[in-house]
Short mmCIF file of C-alpha atoms in Angstrom, two decimals:
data_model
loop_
_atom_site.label_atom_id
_atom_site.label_comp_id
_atom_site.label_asym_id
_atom_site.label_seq_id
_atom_site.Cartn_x
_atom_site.Cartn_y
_atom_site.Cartn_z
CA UNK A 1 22.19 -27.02 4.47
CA UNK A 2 19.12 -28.05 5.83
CA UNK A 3 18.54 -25.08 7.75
CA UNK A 4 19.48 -22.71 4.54
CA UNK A 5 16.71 -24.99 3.38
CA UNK A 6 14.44 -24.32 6.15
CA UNK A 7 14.83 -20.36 5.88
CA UNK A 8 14.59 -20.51 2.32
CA UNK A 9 11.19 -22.38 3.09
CA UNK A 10 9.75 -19.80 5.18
CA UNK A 11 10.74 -17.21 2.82
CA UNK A 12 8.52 -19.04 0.07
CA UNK A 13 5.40 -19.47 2.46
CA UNK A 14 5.48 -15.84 4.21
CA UNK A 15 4.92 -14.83 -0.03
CA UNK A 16 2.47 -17.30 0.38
CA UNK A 17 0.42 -14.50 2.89
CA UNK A 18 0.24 -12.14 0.45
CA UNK A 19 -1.88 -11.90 -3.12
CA UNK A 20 -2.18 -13.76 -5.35
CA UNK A 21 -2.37 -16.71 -2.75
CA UNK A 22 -3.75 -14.62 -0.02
CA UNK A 23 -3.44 -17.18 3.02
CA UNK A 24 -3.16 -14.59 6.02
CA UNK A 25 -2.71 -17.54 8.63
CA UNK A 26 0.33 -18.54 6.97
CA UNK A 27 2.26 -15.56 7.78
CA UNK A 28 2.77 -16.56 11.49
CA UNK A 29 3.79 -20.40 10.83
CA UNK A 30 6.11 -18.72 8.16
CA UNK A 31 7.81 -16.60 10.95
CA UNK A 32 7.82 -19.18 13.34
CA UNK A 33 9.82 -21.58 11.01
CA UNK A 34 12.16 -18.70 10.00
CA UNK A 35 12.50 -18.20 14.02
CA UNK A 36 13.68 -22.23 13.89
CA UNK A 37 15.74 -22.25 11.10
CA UNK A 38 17.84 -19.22 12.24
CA UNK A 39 18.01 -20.38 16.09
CA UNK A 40 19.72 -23.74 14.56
CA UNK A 41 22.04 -22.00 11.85
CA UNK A 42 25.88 -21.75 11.77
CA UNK A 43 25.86 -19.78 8.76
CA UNK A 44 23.48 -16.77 10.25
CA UNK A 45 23.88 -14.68 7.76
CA UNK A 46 23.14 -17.40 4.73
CA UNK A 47 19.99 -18.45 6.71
CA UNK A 48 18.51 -14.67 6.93
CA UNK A 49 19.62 -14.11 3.33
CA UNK A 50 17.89 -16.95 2.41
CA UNK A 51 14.55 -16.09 4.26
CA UNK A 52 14.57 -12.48 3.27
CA UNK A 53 15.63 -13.22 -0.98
CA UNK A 54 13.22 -15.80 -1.31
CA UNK A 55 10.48 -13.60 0.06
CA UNK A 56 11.29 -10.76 -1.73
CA UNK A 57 11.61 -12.34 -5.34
CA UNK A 58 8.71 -14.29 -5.60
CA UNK A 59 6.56 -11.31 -3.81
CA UNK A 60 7.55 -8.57 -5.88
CA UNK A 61 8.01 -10.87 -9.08
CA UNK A 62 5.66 -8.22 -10.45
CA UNK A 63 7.96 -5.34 -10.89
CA UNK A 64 10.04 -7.66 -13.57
CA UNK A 65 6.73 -7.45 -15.97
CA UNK A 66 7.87 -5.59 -19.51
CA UNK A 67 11.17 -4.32 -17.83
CA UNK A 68 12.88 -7.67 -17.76
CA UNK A 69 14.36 -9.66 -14.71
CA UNK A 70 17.47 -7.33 -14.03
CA UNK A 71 15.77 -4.54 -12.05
CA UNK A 72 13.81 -7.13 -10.25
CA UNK A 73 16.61 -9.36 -8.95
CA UNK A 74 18.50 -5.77 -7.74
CA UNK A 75 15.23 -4.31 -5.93
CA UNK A 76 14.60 -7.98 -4.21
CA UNK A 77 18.85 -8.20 -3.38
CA UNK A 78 18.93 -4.76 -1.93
CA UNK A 79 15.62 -5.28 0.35
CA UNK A 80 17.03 -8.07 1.75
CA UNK A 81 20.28 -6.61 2.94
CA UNK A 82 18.11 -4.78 5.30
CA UNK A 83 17.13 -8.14 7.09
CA UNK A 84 20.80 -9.18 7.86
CA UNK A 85 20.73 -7.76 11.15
CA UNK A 86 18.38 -10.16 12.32
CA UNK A 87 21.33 -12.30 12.75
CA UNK A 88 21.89 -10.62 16.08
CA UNK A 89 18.73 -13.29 17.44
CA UNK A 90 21.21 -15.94 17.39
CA UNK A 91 23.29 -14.35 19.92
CA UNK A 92 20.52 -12.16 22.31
CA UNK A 93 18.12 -15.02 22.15
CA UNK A 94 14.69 -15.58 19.67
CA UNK A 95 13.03 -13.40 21.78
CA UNK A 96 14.70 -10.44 20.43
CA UNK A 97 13.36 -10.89 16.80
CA UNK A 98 10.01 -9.49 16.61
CA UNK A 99 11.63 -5.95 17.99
CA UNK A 100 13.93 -6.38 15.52
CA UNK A 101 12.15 -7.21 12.43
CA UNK A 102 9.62 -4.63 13.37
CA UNK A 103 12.50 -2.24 13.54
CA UNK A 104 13.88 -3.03 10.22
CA UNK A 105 10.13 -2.82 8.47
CA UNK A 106 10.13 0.62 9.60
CA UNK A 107 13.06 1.49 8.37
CA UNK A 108 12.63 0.00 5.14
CA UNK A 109 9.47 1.96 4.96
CA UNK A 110 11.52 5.21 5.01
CA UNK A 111 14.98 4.31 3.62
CA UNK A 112 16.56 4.53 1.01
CA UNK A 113 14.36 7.12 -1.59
CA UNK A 114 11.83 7.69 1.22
CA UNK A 115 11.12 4.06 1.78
CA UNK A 116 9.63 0.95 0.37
CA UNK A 117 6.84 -0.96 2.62
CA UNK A 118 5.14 -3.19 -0.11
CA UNK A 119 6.42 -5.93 1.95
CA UNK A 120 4.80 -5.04 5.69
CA UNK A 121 3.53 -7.80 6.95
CA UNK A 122 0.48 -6.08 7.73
CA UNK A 123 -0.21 -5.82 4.19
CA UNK A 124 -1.19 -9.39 4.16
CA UNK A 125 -3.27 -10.06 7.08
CA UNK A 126 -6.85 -8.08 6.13
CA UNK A 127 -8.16 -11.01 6.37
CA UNK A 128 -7.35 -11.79 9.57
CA UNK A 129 -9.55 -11.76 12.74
CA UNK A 130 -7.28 -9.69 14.37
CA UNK A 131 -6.81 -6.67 11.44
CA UNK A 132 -8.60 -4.28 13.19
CA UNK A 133 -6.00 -3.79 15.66
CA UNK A 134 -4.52 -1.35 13.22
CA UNK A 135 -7.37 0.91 13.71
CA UNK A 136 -5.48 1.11 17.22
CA UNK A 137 -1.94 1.20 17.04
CA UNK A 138 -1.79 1.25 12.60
CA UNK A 139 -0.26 -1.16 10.28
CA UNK A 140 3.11 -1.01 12.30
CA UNK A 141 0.76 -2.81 15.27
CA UNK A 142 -0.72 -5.31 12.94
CA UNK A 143 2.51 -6.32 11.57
CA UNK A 144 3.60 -6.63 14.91
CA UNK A 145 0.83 -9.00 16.57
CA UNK A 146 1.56 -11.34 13.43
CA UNK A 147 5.53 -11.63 14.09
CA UNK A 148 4.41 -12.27 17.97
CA UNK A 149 2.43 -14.99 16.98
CA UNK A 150 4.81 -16.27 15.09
CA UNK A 151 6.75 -16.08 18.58
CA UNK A 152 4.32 -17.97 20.46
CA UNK A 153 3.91 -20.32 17.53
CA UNK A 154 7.74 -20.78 18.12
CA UNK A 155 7.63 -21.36 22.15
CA UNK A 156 4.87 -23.72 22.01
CA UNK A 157 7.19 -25.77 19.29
CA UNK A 158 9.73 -25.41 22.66
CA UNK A 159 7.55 -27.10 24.41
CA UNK A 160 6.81 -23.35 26.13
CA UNK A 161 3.89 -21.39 26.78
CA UNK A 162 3.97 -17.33 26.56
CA UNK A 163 0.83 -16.36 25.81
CA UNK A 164 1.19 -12.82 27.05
CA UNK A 165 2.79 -12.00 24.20
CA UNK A 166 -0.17 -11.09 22.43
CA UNK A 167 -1.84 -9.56 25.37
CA UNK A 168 -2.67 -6.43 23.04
CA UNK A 169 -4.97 -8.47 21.14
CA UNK A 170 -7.13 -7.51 23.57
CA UNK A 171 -7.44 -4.52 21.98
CA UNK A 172 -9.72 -6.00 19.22
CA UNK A 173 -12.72 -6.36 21.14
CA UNK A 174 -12.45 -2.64 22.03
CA UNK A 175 -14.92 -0.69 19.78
CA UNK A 176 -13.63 2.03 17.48
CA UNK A 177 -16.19 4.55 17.77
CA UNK A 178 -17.26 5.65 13.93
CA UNK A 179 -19.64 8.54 13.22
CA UNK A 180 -20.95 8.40 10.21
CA UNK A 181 -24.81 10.61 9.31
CA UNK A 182 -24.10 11.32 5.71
CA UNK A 183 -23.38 9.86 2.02
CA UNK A 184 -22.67 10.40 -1.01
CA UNK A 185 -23.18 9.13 -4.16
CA UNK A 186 -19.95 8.33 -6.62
CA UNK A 187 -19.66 6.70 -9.99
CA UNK A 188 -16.09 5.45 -10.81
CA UNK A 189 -14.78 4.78 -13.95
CA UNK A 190 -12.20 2.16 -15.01
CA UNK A 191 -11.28 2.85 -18.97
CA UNK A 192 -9.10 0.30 -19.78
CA UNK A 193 -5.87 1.13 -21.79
CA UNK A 194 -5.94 0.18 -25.31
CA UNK A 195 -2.55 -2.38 -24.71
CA UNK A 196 -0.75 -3.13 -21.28
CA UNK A 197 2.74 -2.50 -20.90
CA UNK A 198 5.08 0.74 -20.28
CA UNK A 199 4.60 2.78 -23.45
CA UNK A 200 0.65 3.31 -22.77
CA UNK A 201 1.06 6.99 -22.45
CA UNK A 202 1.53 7.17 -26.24
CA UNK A 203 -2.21 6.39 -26.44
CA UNK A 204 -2.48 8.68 -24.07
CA UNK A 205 -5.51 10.41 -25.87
CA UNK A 206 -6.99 6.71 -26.52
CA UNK A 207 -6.83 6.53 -23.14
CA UNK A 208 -8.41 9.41 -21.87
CA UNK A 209 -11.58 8.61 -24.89
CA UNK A 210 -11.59 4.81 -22.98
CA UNK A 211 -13.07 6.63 -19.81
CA UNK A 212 -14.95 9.62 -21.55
CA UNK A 213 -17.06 6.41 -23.29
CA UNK A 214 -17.43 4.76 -20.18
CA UNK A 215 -18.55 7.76 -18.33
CA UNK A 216 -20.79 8.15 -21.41
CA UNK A 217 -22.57 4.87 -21.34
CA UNK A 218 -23.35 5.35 -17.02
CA UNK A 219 -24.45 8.64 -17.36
CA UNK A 220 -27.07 7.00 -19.54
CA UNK A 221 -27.99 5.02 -16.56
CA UNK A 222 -29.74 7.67 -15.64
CA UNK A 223 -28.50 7.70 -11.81
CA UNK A 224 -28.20 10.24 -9.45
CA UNK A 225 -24.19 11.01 -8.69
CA UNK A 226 -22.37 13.69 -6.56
CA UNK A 227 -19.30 13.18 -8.64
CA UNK A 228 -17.41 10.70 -11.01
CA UNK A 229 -14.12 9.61 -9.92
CA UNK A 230 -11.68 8.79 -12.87
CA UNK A 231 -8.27 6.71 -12.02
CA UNK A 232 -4.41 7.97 -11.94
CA UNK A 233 -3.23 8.89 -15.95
CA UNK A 234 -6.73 8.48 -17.21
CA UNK A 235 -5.94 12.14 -18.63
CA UNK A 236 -2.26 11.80 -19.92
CA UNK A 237 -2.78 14.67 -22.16
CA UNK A 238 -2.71 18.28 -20.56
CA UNK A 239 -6.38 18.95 -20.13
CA UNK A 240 -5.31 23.05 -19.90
CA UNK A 241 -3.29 22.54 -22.66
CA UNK A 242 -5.65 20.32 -25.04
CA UNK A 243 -8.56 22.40 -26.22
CA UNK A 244 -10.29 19.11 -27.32
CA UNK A 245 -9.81 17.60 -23.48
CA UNK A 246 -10.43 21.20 -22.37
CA UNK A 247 -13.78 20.81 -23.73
CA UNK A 248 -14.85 17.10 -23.55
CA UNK A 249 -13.87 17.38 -19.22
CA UNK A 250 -16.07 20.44 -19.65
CA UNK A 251 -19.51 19.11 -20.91
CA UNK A 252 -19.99 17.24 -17.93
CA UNK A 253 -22.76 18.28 -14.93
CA UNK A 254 -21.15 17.19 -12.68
CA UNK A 255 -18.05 17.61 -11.20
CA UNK A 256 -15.28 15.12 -11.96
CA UNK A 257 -12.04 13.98 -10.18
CA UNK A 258 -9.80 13.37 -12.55
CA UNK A 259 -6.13 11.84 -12.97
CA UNK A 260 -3.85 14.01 -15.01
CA UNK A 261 -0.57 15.13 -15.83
CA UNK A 262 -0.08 18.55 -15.98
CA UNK A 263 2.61 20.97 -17.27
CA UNK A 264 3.87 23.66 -15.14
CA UNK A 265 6.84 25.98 -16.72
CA UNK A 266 9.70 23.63 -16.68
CA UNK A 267 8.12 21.06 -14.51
CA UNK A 268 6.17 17.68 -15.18
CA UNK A 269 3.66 16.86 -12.38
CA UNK A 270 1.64 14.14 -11.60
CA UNK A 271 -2.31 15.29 -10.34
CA UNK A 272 -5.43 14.70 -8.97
CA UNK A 273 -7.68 17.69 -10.21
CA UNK A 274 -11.25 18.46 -9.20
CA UNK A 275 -12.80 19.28 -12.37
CA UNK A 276 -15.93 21.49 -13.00
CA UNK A 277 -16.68 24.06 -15.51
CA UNK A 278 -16.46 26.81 -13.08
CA UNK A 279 -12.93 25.66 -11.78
CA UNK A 280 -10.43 23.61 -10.90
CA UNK A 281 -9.01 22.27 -7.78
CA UNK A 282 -5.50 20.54 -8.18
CA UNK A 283 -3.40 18.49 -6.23
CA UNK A 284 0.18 17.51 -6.66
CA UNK A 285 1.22 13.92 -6.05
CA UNK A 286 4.12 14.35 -3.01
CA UNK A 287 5.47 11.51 -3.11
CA UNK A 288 6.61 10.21 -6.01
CA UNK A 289 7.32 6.66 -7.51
CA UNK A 290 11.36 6.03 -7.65
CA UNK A 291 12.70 4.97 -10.82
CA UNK A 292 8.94 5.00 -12.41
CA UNK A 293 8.39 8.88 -12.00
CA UNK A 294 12.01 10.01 -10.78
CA UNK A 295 15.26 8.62 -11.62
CA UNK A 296 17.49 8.61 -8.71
CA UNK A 297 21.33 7.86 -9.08
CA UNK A 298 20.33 8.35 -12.86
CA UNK A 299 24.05 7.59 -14.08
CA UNK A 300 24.02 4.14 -12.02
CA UNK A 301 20.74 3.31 -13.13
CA UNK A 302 21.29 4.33 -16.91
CA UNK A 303 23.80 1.11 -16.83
CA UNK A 304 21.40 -1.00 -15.33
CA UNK A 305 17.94 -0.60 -17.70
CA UNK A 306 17.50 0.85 -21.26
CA UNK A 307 14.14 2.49 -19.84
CA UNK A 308 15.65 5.13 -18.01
CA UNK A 309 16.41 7.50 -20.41
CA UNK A 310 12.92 7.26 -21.83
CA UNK A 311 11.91 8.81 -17.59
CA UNK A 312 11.18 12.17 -17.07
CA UNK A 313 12.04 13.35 -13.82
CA UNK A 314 8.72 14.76 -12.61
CA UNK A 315 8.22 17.12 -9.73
CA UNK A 316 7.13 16.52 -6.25
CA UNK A 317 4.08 18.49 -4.85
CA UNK A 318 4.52 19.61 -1.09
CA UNK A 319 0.79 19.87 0.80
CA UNK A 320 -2.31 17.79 0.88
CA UNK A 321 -5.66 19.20 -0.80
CA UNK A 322 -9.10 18.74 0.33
CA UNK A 323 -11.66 18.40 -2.48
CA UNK A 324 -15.03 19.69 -1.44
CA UNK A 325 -18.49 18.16 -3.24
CA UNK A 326 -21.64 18.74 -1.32
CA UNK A 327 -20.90 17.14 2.29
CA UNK A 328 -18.13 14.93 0.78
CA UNK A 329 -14.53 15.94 2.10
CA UNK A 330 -12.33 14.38 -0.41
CA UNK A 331 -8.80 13.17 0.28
CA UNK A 332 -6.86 12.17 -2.99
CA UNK A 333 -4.19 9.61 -2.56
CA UNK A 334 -2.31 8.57 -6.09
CA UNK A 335 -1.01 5.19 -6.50
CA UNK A 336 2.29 4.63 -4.64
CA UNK A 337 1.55 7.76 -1.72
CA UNK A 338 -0.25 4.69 -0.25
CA UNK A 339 2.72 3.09 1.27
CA UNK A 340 3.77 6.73 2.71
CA UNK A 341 2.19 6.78 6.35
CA UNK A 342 2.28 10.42 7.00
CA UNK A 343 0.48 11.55 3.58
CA UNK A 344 -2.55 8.79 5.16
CA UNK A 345 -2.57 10.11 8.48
CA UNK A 346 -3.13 13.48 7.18
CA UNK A 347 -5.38 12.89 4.34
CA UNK A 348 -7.57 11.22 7.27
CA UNK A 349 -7.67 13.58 9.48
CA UNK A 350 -8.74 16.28 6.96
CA UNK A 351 -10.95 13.99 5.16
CA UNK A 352 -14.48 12.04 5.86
CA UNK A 353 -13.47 9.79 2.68
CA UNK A 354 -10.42 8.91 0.82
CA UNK A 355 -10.22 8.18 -2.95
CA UNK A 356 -7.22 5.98 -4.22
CA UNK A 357 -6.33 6.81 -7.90
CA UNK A 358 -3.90 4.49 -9.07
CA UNK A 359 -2.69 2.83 -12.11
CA UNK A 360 -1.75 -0.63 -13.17
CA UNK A 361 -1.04 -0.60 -16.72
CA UNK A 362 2.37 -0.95 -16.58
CA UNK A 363 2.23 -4.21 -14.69
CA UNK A 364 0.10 -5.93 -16.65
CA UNK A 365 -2.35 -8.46 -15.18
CA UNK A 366 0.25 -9.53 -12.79
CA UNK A 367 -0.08 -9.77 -9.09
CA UNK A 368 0.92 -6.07 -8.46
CA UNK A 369 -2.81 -4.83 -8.85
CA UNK A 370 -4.57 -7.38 -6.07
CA UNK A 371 -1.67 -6.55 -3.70
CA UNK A 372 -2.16 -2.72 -3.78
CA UNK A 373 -5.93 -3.21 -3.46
CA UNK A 374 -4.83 -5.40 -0.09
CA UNK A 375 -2.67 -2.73 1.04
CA UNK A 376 -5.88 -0.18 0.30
CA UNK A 377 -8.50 -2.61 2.58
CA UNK A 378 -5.28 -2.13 5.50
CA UNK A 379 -5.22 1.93 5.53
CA UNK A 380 -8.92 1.76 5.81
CA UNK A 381 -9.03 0.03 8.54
CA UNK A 382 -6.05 1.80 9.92
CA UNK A 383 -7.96 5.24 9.44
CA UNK A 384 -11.74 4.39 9.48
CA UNK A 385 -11.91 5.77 6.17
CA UNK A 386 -14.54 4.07 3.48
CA UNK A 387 -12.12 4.06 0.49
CA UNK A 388 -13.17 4.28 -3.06
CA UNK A 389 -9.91 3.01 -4.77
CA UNK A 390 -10.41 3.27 -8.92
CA UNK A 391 -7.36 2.12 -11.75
CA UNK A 392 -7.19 2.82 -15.31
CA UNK A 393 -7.18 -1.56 -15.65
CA UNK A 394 -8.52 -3.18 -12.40
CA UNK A 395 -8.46 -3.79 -9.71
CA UNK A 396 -10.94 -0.60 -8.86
CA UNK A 397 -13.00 -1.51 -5.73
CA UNK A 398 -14.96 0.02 -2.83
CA UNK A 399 -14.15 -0.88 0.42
CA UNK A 400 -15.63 -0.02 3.81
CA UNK A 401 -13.74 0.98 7.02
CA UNK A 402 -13.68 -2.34 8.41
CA UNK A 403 -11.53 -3.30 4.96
CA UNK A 404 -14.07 -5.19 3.31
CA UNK A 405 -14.72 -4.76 -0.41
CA UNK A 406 -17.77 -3.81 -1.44
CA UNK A 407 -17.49 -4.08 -4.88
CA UNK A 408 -14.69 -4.68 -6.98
CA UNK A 409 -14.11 -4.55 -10.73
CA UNK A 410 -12.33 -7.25 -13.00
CA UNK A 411 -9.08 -6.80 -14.65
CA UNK A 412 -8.21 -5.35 -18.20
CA UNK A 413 -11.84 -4.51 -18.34
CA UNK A 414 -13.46 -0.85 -19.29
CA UNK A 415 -16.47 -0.77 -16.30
CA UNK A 416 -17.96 1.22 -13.81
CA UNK A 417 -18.80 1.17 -10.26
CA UNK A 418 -21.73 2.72 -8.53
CA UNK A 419 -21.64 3.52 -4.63
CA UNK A 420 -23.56 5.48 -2.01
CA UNK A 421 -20.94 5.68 0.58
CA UNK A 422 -20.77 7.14 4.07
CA UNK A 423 -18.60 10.11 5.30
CA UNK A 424 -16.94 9.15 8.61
CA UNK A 425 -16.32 12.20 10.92
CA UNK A 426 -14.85 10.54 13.32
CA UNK A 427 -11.07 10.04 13.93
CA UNK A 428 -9.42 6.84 14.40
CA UNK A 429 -7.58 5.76 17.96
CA UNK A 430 -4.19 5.43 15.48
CA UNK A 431 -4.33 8.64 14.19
CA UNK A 432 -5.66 10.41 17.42
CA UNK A 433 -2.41 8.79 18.94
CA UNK A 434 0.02 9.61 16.25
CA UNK A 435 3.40 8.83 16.05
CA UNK A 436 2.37 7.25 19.73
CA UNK A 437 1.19 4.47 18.11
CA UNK A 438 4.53 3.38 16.64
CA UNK A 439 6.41 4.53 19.98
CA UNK A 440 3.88 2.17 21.74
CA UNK A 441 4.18 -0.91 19.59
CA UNK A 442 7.79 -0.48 20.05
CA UNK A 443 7.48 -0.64 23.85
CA UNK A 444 5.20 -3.56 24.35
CA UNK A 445 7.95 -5.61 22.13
CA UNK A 446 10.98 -3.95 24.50
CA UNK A 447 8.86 -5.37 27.07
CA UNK A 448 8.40 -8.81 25.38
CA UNK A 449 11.97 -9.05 24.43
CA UNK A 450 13.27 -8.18 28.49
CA UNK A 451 10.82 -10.62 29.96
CA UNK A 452 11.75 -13.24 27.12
CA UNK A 453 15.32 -12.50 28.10
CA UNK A 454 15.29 -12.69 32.10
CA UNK A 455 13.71 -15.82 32.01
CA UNK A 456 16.30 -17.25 29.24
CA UNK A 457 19.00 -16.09 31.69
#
C-alpha cells in the first residue's frame, strides 16, 4: 500500500511541473520517486496505474470544463493504459525506464487518432536551464534529459553515482547559430467572446465585432504595422459568404490574418486566411482536434456525451501554406496542430516566423490556456522560430526563440499586442537533423540502458 501510495505521489507532483504550478525542477524528483516506488512494488501494474492516473487527471482536469467529468475520467483512463508497460523495469532493471517511457511518449504522441502529447514532459521544463537542448535533438530530447535525471536522481538515492547519463547536456553550451537581419511589425488582436463555454459560436458574429472593435481602437494608435494577426474562430461566420464580414475584413489597409471557418461544397473547414482586398490566401487546418472538430467512433461516443451530436465532422486540409507580407514568411499553426511534430518541422523550415492561432473559449479560464502557451515557448525553442501565439480569450503572447515571453496578454480580456519581431533564416540543428534527432535520443538511452544493465549483472 505504501508504495501504491508512493506512485500515486509522484503522479501528483510530476502535474506539479506543469501550469498552473509550473515547478520545472519537480519533474525529475517526481520521476525519481516513481523509479522507487515501482522498483519496491509487488503489485507492478497497480503502482504504474497509480503514477500514470493520478498524473493524467489532475493535468488534464481542464478538458472536464462545461462537458462534465465523464469524458475527462475516460481520456485520463485510456492515457494511462499506455504507461503499463513500464512494468517491464521491475524485471530488466530501473535502468531500462527512461527508454521506455520515452518510447511510450512517442507513441502516445501518434496513437490512437494521430496522437495526444499534451502530457510530454518536455512541455513542462521551459523553464529549465537545460530547455535549449531541444533546439538540438527537439522536445523528444528534452523530455528525455529530464527522465535521465530523474535516473541519476534515483542512483544517487542508491547510494550510486552515474553521472554520464546526462553527458548530452553538454550539448547546451553549444551555440545554435540564428540569423536574423530583418523585422516586422505585427499587431495582434485578442477579442474576447461575449460568454465562455462551448456554445460561443452562436455569437459567432458578436464575436467576430469583439475583434473588428479592438482592431478599431489600435489602429487609432496610430502605429506603423505590416499586418494584424486575429486568433483561431475570431471569424465564425463565412467571411465569402457574409456580405457584411465580406466588407468589414475589406476596409482594412492592411493585410490581415484571420481565423475563420469556411464552407466548401459539402465540407466544413477550419482556416487561417490571409486577408487583403486584392485576395486571399487560405490555409486548411490538417490536423484536426478529435472529438472537438471530428467525431471518431461517433456511435461509441454518442453513448458517452450529449455534445456529440451537436459536432460537425469538419474536413482535414492536406499541405502547409506560406503567407507572404513584405519580408515576413508566415507559417500558420491553429490551435491543437501544435502537438503534431511534423506540421512544426515543416512550417519551420518554410517559414522565418510562426503565428499560433488558437482558441480557448471553450475551456474557460481553466489551466488549458497557460499550458498551450508552455507548449508554444517549447516549439520555439525547438525550431528557433520567434512565435507570435494570439487566442480569441488569453493567453495571446509573444515569445522569442529562446522561449521567453515577451509579452503576454491577460485572460477573458479584449486587448492587443504590439511587436517588432525578427525573421530567423536560419534552420535549427533539430530540424536540419530530422527524424535523426528522435533516432539519436533513442540511441544514447539504448546506450544508457546496456551500460546500466552490464554493470547490474
Amino acid at each position: 500500500m505504501v508504495n501504491l501510495l508512493l506512485s500515486a505521489l509522484s503522479g501528483l507532483l510530476l502535474s506539479a511541473a506543469f501550469e498552473p504550478i509550473s515547478l520545472w525542477w519537480v519533474a525529475p524528483f517526481a520521476l525519481s520517486l516513481e523509479m522507487f516506488a515501482l522498483s519496491r512494488s509487488e503489485r507492478k501494474y497497480l503502482s504504474v496505474l497509480a503514477f500514470a492516473l493520478t498524473f493524467n487527471l489532475v493535468l488534464l482536469h481542464w478538458t472536464s470544463t462545461y462537458v462534465g467529468s465523464v469524458p475527462w475520467i475516460i481520456l485520463a483512463a485510456g492515457l494511462s493504459l499506455f504507461y503499463l508497460p513500464l512494468v517491464a523495469v521491475k524485471r530488466l532493471g530501473i535502468a531500462f525506464f527512461p527508454l521506455i517511457f520515452i518510447v511510450l511518449e512517442e507513441i502516445r504522441n501518434r496513437f490512437p487518432f494521430q496522437g495526444f502529447g499534451w502530457a510530454r514532459i518536455a512541455y513542462s521544463q521551459a523553464d529549465a536551464p537545460y530547455a535549449k537542448i531541444a533546439a538540438h535533438g527537439g522536445a523528444v530530447a528534452l523530455s528525455a534529459i529530464t527522465v535521465l535525471l530523474g535516473l541519476v536522481l534515483f542512483f544517487l538515492f542508491q547510494k550510486q553515482f552515474r553521472i554520464l547519463i546526462l553527458l548530452p547536456l553538454f550539448l547546451v553550451v553549444v551555440p545554435v547559430d540564428v540569423q536574423m537581419s530583418e523585422t516586422t511589425q505585427t499587431l495582434m488582436i485578442q477579442g474576447n467572446v461575449p460568454k465562455l463555454g462551448l456554445d460561443f459560436n452562436s455569437r459567432a458574429k458578436e464575436v467576430f465585432f469583439n475583434h473588428v472593435k479592438e482592431t478599431d481602437i489600435a489602429i487609432m494608435e496610430n502605429r506603423k504595422v505590416d499586418f494584424i494577426l486575429w486568433p483561431e474562430n475570431s471569424v465564425d461566420v463565412d467571411p465569402f459568404r457574409n456580405p457584411e464580414v465580406f466588407e468589414a475584413l475589406n476596409s482594412y489597409k492592411v493585410p490581415l490574418i484571420i481565423g475563420a471557418i469556411v464552407g466548401r461544397d459539402n465540407d466544413i473547414l477550419n482556416t487561417s486566411i490571409l486577408w487583403t482586398k486584392e485576395s486571399q490566401n487560405v490555409y486548411k487546418k490538417q490536423h484536426l482536434t478529435p472529438f472537438g472538430e471530428y467525431i471518431p467512433l461517433r456511435s461509441l461516443a454518442s453513448k458517452i456525451s450529449p455534445f456529440v451530436d451537436d459536432v460537425r465532422d469538419f474536413s482535414p486540409g492536406n499541405e502547409s501554406t506560406i503567407f507572404t507580407v513584405d519580408k515576413a514568411k508566415i507559417a500558420p499553426v491553429i490551435c491543437y496542430e501544435l502537438l503534431d511534430d511534423q506540421i512544426l518541422e515543416k512550417a519551420a523550415k518554410s517559414s522565418n516566423l510562426l503565428a499560433v492561432q488558437t482558441n480557448s473559449a471553450t475551456f474557460g479560464d481553466s489551466a488549458q490556456s497557460a499550458q498551450q502557451l508552455q507548449i508554444t515557448r517549447i516549439r520555439a525553442i525547438e525550431h528557433s522560430r520567434n512565435i507570435l501565439s494570439v487566442s480569441t480569450t488569453g493567453y495571446s503572447a509573444v515569445i522569442d526563440y529562446n522561449g521567453k515571453v515577451l509579452q503576454k496578454s491577460d485572460m477573458g480580456a479584449a486587448q492587443h499586442l504590439y511587436a517588432e519581431i525578427g525573421l530567423i533564416s536560419s534552420v535549427s540543428p533539430r530540424d536540419r537533423y530530422g527524424d535523426w534527432a528522435l533516432v539519436m535520443t533513442l540511441i544514447w538511452l539504448l546506450i544508457v540502458t546496456r551500460r546500466a544493465y552490464i554493470y547490474r549483472r
